Amino acid sequence: MPPVPFTQGSLFGEADAIGYGSGQVYDEMVTGQGRLRPHWQTFMSTLGPLDAGQMAERWEEARRLLHQNGVTYNIYGDPNGMERPWPLDMMPLLLPAHEWKAVESGLIQRASLLNAILTDLYGPQTLTRYGRLPPSVIHADPGFRRAVHGIRVPNDVHLHFYAVDLARAPDGRWWVLSDRTQAPSGSGYALENRAVIAKVLPDSFRHCQVERLTGFFDTFKETLLSLAPRGNGARGQPRVVLLTPGPYNETYFEHVYLARYLGLTLVEGADLTVRDRTVFLKTLSGLEQVDVILRRLDADFADPLELRADSSLGVAGLIEAVRAGNVVMANALGSGLMESMAMKSSLPTLCRHLLGEELRLPGVASWWCGNDAERAYVIDHLDGLVVKPAFPSLSFEPIFGAQLSAGERSALIERIRRRPWYFVAQEQMALSTAPVWQDGRLQPRPLVLRVFLCATPSGGYAVMPGGLTRVASESGRLVVSMQSGGGSKDTWILAPRRADVASTQPRPAPATEPTASGARPSANDLPSRVADGLYWLGRYAERAEGALRLLRATQSRLIDSNMPGATLQLRPLLDLLSSLGMIPPDMVRVTESGANRGLREALYAAVTDPDHPNSLRAQVLRLHRTAYSVRDRLSMDMWRVVSAIDRQTLPPKGRMDAATLLLRLDDVMITLAAFSGLEQESMTRGAGWRFLDIGRRIERSLHMIALMRGVHIADLDRQDEPMQAATLAVLLELGESVMTYRARHLTSVERTPVLDLLLGEEANPRALAFQLAALDRHLRALPSQGVGTGTDPTGGALAIVAAARNGLERTDALASVEALRVLLDTLAMSLPDVSNFLAHAYFSHAFARSA
């Protein structure tokens, strides 16, 4: 179907018809006369039939997709919480193919130049020795890593992944604002932006013949695999990992996303260890050698032995392993040196010297104050300049000279004279604008375009045909930054011919992806930290469900006092809430007239208060935090369910009444059940699922024991018959076994059959015996431990489980009051040791194992 032509006066007609004005700067969509630029006409014509209401629906759909996919960006120091939804504007930035070709050529040249400079500065240093570059530019920069000087990197490639921030001047030329060579971020968000916009504007995407992004990432993965120092290695393919600082990093979502998309193992520093100058990944089956590390961690934190001694994010001995040639870092350690603003003014000269070419893509005019002449110029022309940190480690916000008072200007000049090497000044540039959809109409906003390049296996560079466009939050802002509330856009490079049809969706490598040799990696290759996280994810999910069932049962009886036995059943329910630390001990009594205000407040806090350590909200926060740390191991549907649980338990802005609170609890129960269902029906039965289920079985066992002890089940005979019946009815409800009991026993509830059903019935998935049987199967399937050490931690855990099962199978265990009391007390003390054995054997590696 051909594009629908726009009509004058429609929502997306000519710019003067839609009330869009771009001011005095270059606008990406319209000319200075307010007419659509030629390469925008097809796109705008596809939107012609849409009115403001339909555009709002598309915008909401984009937000919904981002929310469902859990796309977030961490805002440091935000009092409302670090994790923020990713801000995406639905209007893409469009660039024609002929213009992009020129930009692409300049970017490839720039990447080659920066890599050549790094090769010299970490090698012979001829540039400083012969005066091509002032030595002070290097030696004043904290980013120069002396520890890696002299280390030869494979094929002299330091920059394997590189990003450039571009801005367009009023004359239409693109200029370089900054280089990102340390651990460039944004490419994963660009992929996600593309996936979302292609869904909400499918006709526009198809008609505009947009260049796809997948080929770029295929090239990058080929490059990473080609870097392996030992070829395919013992596993049949190189072991490539993505090293992340962890869940609290601002772009952790992207680390997870890229690891999945590229089929890499996501690791933190604690997952790796160095032995004999070789890097190993700590897995369940032992130590697996690592060949290539895609680094998303700043070099300063990479090795506490030779760099920052206080770093807990890196790997001790990593540099020595690199020095020995046993592992390759991408990007190479020390590559962040090229982010220095102090070097920018020297790049044209260095380009002529190293490449024999003129610099094709100019940088914004810069003056480093460490140079006497340049410092004098900065002081004399401060009103028209922007002062920035000379080096990335010197963190302060850009200072606009034109905005300073006389006193502030004098103070800044004094700071520059006192430490001149800390400061760089640049021309203040009027950024181009692009349309954003806001308040029901298009409005211009300043933009910065981040473009990505990767090294190719043949030794060149490839450019992503697109990028991450960032826009300012307000039209008058001079700085575009996600940390300061900016937004993002998809970037469309319009192909001269129809682009190859390729998926814009992530293609996560399955856990059993065949290797190059046709073999499949072992299920026990799971990193120990991930096994630990999945284990606790299972425990927290079950803990939240146990707390929820208890709170829901209590709340339902407070609302409906006419429920048969409601008042009597409240007594054991409140006793249980108190014994589990969810309400104060003095709140366990309720009169015939109902709960007093203090009790209702305590129950409300037990549901919603995040600062209450045993509240439902606190349990869900632990669940969400743990799931976030192993997000790369969860399917998209599982993550959506985890996000839904988190949303459903958010503290309300206003006070919820009791009925609304009960409905909320019902919703959370359904969502927790969805998580459990996905866990059982969608997870591959590998080591990850096994540890998750072990966590759930241990937690459910401990919870059932706590319920029995909390109602003093061994002393139940001391209560009158109505109270006994009320207590047993509560236990059946909390154990999700009411229907089963009624189907088997038509009489009133009695202690022995209830205990048989909840403790001794292996066919009941809520019973203690079922949990112990499942634990026995799981423990026997775990990798063998303690070879040659005389210690068998798995055997120790199995012995505890076996003793517990034997105790339940004794004929007098459930019938005898004293035997039952001893059994429950023994299990309450011994079952936590199963968790301790697992932690020592598989999570902390306290027991020695063969590599």
Coordinates of C-alpha atoms in Angstrom, one line a residue, residues 144-407:
F144 CA 46.1 7.2 32.0
R145 CA 46.6 3.7 33.4
R146 CA 50.3 3.3 34.0
A147 CA 49.7 -0.3 35.1
V148 CA 48.8 -1.3 31.5
H149 CA 51.6 0.6 29.7
G150 CA 53.6 -1.8 27.6
I151 CA 50.9 -4.5 27.3
R152 CA 50.4 -5.5 23.7
V153 CA 46.8 -6.0 22.8
P154 CA 45.8 -8.4 20.0
N155 CA 46.1 -6.7 16.5
D156 CA 46.8 -3.4 18.3
V157 CA 43.1 -2.9 18.7
H158 CA 42.3 -1.0 22.0
L159 CA 38.8 0.2 20.9
H160 CA 36.5 -2.7 20.2
F161 CA 33.3 -0.7 20.9
Y162 CA 33.2 3.1 20.6
A163 CA 30.5 5.8 20.8
V164 CA 30.5 9.4 19.7
D165 CA 28.1 12.2 20.7
L166 CA 27.2 14.4 17.7
A167 CA 25.4 17.7 17.5
R168 CA 24.3 19.7 14.5
A169 CA 25.2 23.3 14.2
P170 CA 22.9 26.0 12.8
D171 CA 24.6 25.7 9.4
G172 CA 23.6 22.0 9.2
R173 CA 27.0 20.5 9.8
W174 CA 27.5 17.7 12.3
W175 CA 30.2 18.2 15.0
V176 CA 31.6 15.9 17.6
L177 CA 30.8 16.9 21.2
S178 CA 32.5 14.0 23.0
D179 CA 34.0 10.5 22.6
R180 CA 33.0 7.5 24.7
T181 CA 35.8 5.0 24.8
Q182 CA 35.7 3.6 28.4
A183 CA 32.6 1.4 28.4
P184 CA 30.1 3.1 26.0
S185 CA 26.5 2.8 26.9
G186 CA 23.3 3.3 25.0
S187 CA 23.4 0.7 22.2
G188 CA 21.0 -1.7 24.1
Y189 CA 18.6 1.2 24.6
A190 CA 18.8 2.0 20.9
L191 CA 17.8 -1.6 20.2
E192 CA 14.9 -1.5 22.6
N193 CA 13.8 1.9 21.2
R194 CA 13.7 0.3 17.7
A195 CA 11.7 -2.7 18.9
V196 CA 9.1 -0.5 20.5
I197 CA 8.7 2.1 17.7
A198 CA 8.6 -0.6 15.0
K199 CA 5.5 -1.9 16.9
V200 CA 3.7 1.3 17.5
L201 CA 4.4 2.8 14.1
P202 CA 4.5 -0.3 11.9
D203 CA 3.3 1.4 8.7
S204 CA 5.7 4.3 9.0
F205 CA 8.6 1.9 9.6
R206 CA 7.8 -0.2 6.6
H207 CA 7.2 2.6 4.2
C208 CA 10.3 4.6 5.2
Q209 CA 12.6 1.6 4.4
V210 CA 14.6 2.0 7.6
E211 CA 18.1 0.4 7.9
R212 CA 18.1 -2.5 10.3
L213 CA 20.4 -2.8 13.3
T214 CA 20.9 -6.6 13.6
G215 CA 23.8 -6.8 11.2
F216 CA 25.9 -4.4 13.3
F217 CA 25.5 -6.6 16.4
D218 CA 26.2 -9.8 14.4
T219 CA 29.5 -8.2 13.4
F220 CA 30.3 -7.2 17.0
K221 CA 29.8 -10.7 18.3
E222 CA 32.0 -12.1 15.5
T223 CA 34.7 -9.7 16.6
L224 CA 34.4 -10.8 20.3
L225 CA 34.7 -14.5 19.3
S226 CA 37.7 -13.8 17.1
L227 CA 39.6 -12.2 20.1
A228 CA 39.9 -15.4 22.0
P229 CA 43.6 -16.1 22.7
R230 CA 43.1 -19.9 22.7
G231 CA 40.8 -20.2 19.6
N232 CA 37.7 -22.2 20.3
G233 CA 39.0 -23.6 23.6
A234 CA 38.1 -26.8 25.3
R235 CA 34.4 -26.1 25.3
G236 CA 34.2 -26.0 21.5
Q237 CA 33.8 -22.2 21.5
P238 CA 35.4 -19.3 23.4
R239 CA 34.0 -18.3 26.7
V240 CA 32.9 -14.6 26.4
V241 CA 31.4 -12.8 29.3
L242 CA 30.0 -9.3 29.9
L243 CA 31.4 -7.8 33.1
T244 CA 28.9 -5.5 34.8
P245 CA 29.3 -3.4 38.0
G246 CA 25.9 -4.9 39.1
P247 CA 22.3 -3.9 39.5
Y248 CA 22.9 -0.5 40.9
N249 CA 24.7 0.8 37.8
E250 CA 22.8 3.4 35.9
T251 CA 22.5 1.2 32.7
Y252 CA 22.2 -2.3 34.3
F253 CA 19.1 -3.0 32.2
E254 CA 21.3 -2.5 29.1
H255 CA 23.9 -4.9 30.4
V256 CA 21.2 -7.6 30.8
Y257 CA 19.7 -6.8 27.4
L258 CA 23.0 -7.0 25.5
A259 CA 24.1 -10.2 27.3
R260 CA 20.9 -11.8 26.1
Y261 CA 21.0 -10.4 22.6
L262 CA 24.7 -11.4 22.1
G263 CA 24.4 -14.7 23.9
L264 CA 27.0 -13.8 26.5
T265 CA 27.3 -14.8 30.1
L266 CA 26.5 -11.8 32.4
V267 CA 29.0 -11.7 35.3
E268 CA 30.0 -9.4 38.2
G269 CA 33.5 -9.2 39.5
A270 CA 32.7 -11.7 42.3
D271 CA 31.9 -14.3 39.7
L272 CA 35.4 -14.3 38.4
T273 CA 38.7 -15.3 39.9
V274 CA 42.3 -15.4 38.7
R275 CA 44.4 -18.5 39.1
D276 CA 47.9 -18.9 37.6
R277 CA 47.5 -15.7 35.5
T278 CA 44.3 -17.0 34.0
V279 CA 40.7 -15.8 34.5
F280 CA 38.1 -18.3 35.5
L281 CA 34.3 -18.2 36.0
K282 CA 33.1 -19.7 39.2
T283 CA 30.4 -22.2 38.2
L284 CA 28.5 -25.0 40.0
S285 CA 30.8 -27.6 38.4
G286 CA 34.0 -25.7 39.2
L287 CA 36.1 -23.2 37.4
E288 CA 35.7 -22.4 33.7
Q289 CA 38.3 -20.5 31.8
V290 CA 37.3 -17.1 30.4
D291 CA 38.7 -16.0 27.1
V292 CA 37.2 -12.6 26.4
I293 CA 35.6 -10.0 28.7
L294 CA 33.3 -7.4 27.3
R295 CA 33.8 -4.7 29.9
R296 CA 31.0 -2.4 31.1
L297 CA 33.0 -1.6 34.2
D298 CA 35.3 1.5 34.3
A299 CA 38.9 0.5 34.2
D300 CA 39.7 2.2 37.5
F301 CA 37.6 -0.5 39.3
A302 CA 38.8 -3.5 37.3
D303 CA 41.7 -4.8 39.5
P304 CA 42.1 -3.9 43.1
L305 CA 45.7 -5.2 43.1
E306 CA 47.0 -2.7 40.5
L307 CA 44.3 0.0 40.3
R308 CA 41.9 1.1 42.9
A309 CA 42.6 -0.9 46.1
D310 CA 39.1 -0.1 47.5
S311 CA 37.3 -1.6 44.5
S312 CA 34.9 -4.4 45.3
L313 CA 33.6 -4.6 41.7
G314 CA 36.7 -5.9 39.9
V315 CA 38.9 -9.0 39.9
A316 CA 42.2 -9.2 41.8
G317 CA 45.0 -10.1 39.4
L318 CA 43.0 -9.3 36.2
I319 CA 45.7 -7.1 34.7
E320 CA 48.3 -9.8 35.2
A321 CA 46.1 -12.2 33.3
V322 CA 45.8 -9.6 30.5
R323 CA 49.6 -9.1 30.6
A324 CA 50.1 -12.8 30.2
G325 CA 47.9 -12.9 27.2
N326 CA 45.4 -15.4 28.7
V327 CA 42.4 -13.1 28.5
V328 CA 41.4 -10.2 26.2
M329 CA 39.5 -7.1 27.5
A330 CA 37.1 -5.2 25.2
N331 CA 37.6 -2.4 25.4
A332 CA 41.2 -2.6 26.5
L333 CA 42.0 -1.3 29.9
G334 CA 43.1 2.3 29.7
S335 CA 41.0 3.1 26.6
G336 CA 39.1 5.6 28.6
L337 CA 42.1 8.0 28.1
M338 CA 40.5 9.1 24.8
E339 CA 37.5 10.6 26.6
S340 CA 39.9 13.4 27.8
M341 CA 38.6 16.8 26.6
A342 CA 42.2 18.1 27.0
M343 CA 43.3 16.2 23.8
K344 CA 40.5 17.4 21.5
S345 CA 42.3 20.4 20.1
S346 CA 45.3 18.2 19.1
L347 CA 43.2 15.7 17.0
P348 CA 43.4 17.5 13.6
T349 CA 47.2 17.6 13.9
L350 CA 47.4 14.0 15.1
C351 CA 45.2 12.9 12.3
R352 CA 47.5 14.3 9.7
H353 CA 50.5 12.8 11.4
L354 CA 49.1 9.3 12.1
L355 CA 46.7 8.7 9.2
G356 CA 48.0 11.2 6.6
E357 CA 44.5 12.7 6.3
E358 CA 42.5 15.7 7.2
L359 CA 40.0 15.1 10.0
R360 CA 36.7 14.7 8.2
L361 CA 34.3 15.1 11.2
P362 CA 35.4 18.2 13.2
G363 CA 35.1 18.5 16.9
V364 CA 33.6 21.6 18.7
A365 CA 36.4 24.2 19.1
S366 CA 38.2 23.4 22.4
W367 CA 40.9 25.1 24.5
W368 CA 42.8 23.3 27.3
C369 CA 43.7 25.6 30.1
G370 CA 46.9 23.6 30.8
N371 CA 48.4 25.3 27.7
D372 CA 49.4 28.9 28.5
A373 CA 48.2 30.4 25.2
E374 CA 44.9 28.6 25.3
R375 CA 44.3 29.5 28.9
A376 CA 44.8 33.2 28.1
Y377 CA 42.2 32.9 25.3
V378 CA 39.7 31.2 27.6
I379 CA 40.0 33.9 30.2
D380 CA 39.6 36.7 27.6
H381 CA 36.6 35.1 25.9
L382 CA 34.9 33.4 28.8
D383 CA 31.5 35.0 28.1
G384 CA 31.1 33.0 24.9
L385 CA 32.5 29.7 26.2
V386 CA 31.4 26.7 28.2
V387 CA 33.9 25.4 30.8
K388 CA 34.0 21.7 31.3
P389 CA 36.2 19.2 33.2
A390 CA 39.3 18.3 31.2
F391 CA 39.2 14.7 32.4
P392 CA 36.2 12.4 33.0
S393 CA 37.2 11.7 36.6
L394 CA 36.9 15.5 37.4
S395 CA 33.1 15.6 37.9
F396 CA 31.4 19.0 37.8
E397 CA 28.6 20.4 35.7
P398 CA 29.3 22.5 32.6
I399 CA 29.7 26.2 33.4
F400 CA 28.3 28.6 30.9
G401 CA 30.3 31.8 31.0
A402 CA 27.5 34.0 29.7
Q403 CA 25.4 33.1 32.7
L404 CA 27.9 34.1 35.4
S405 CA 27.8 37.2 37.5
A406 CA 30.9 39.3 37.9
G407 CA 31.8 37.6 41.2

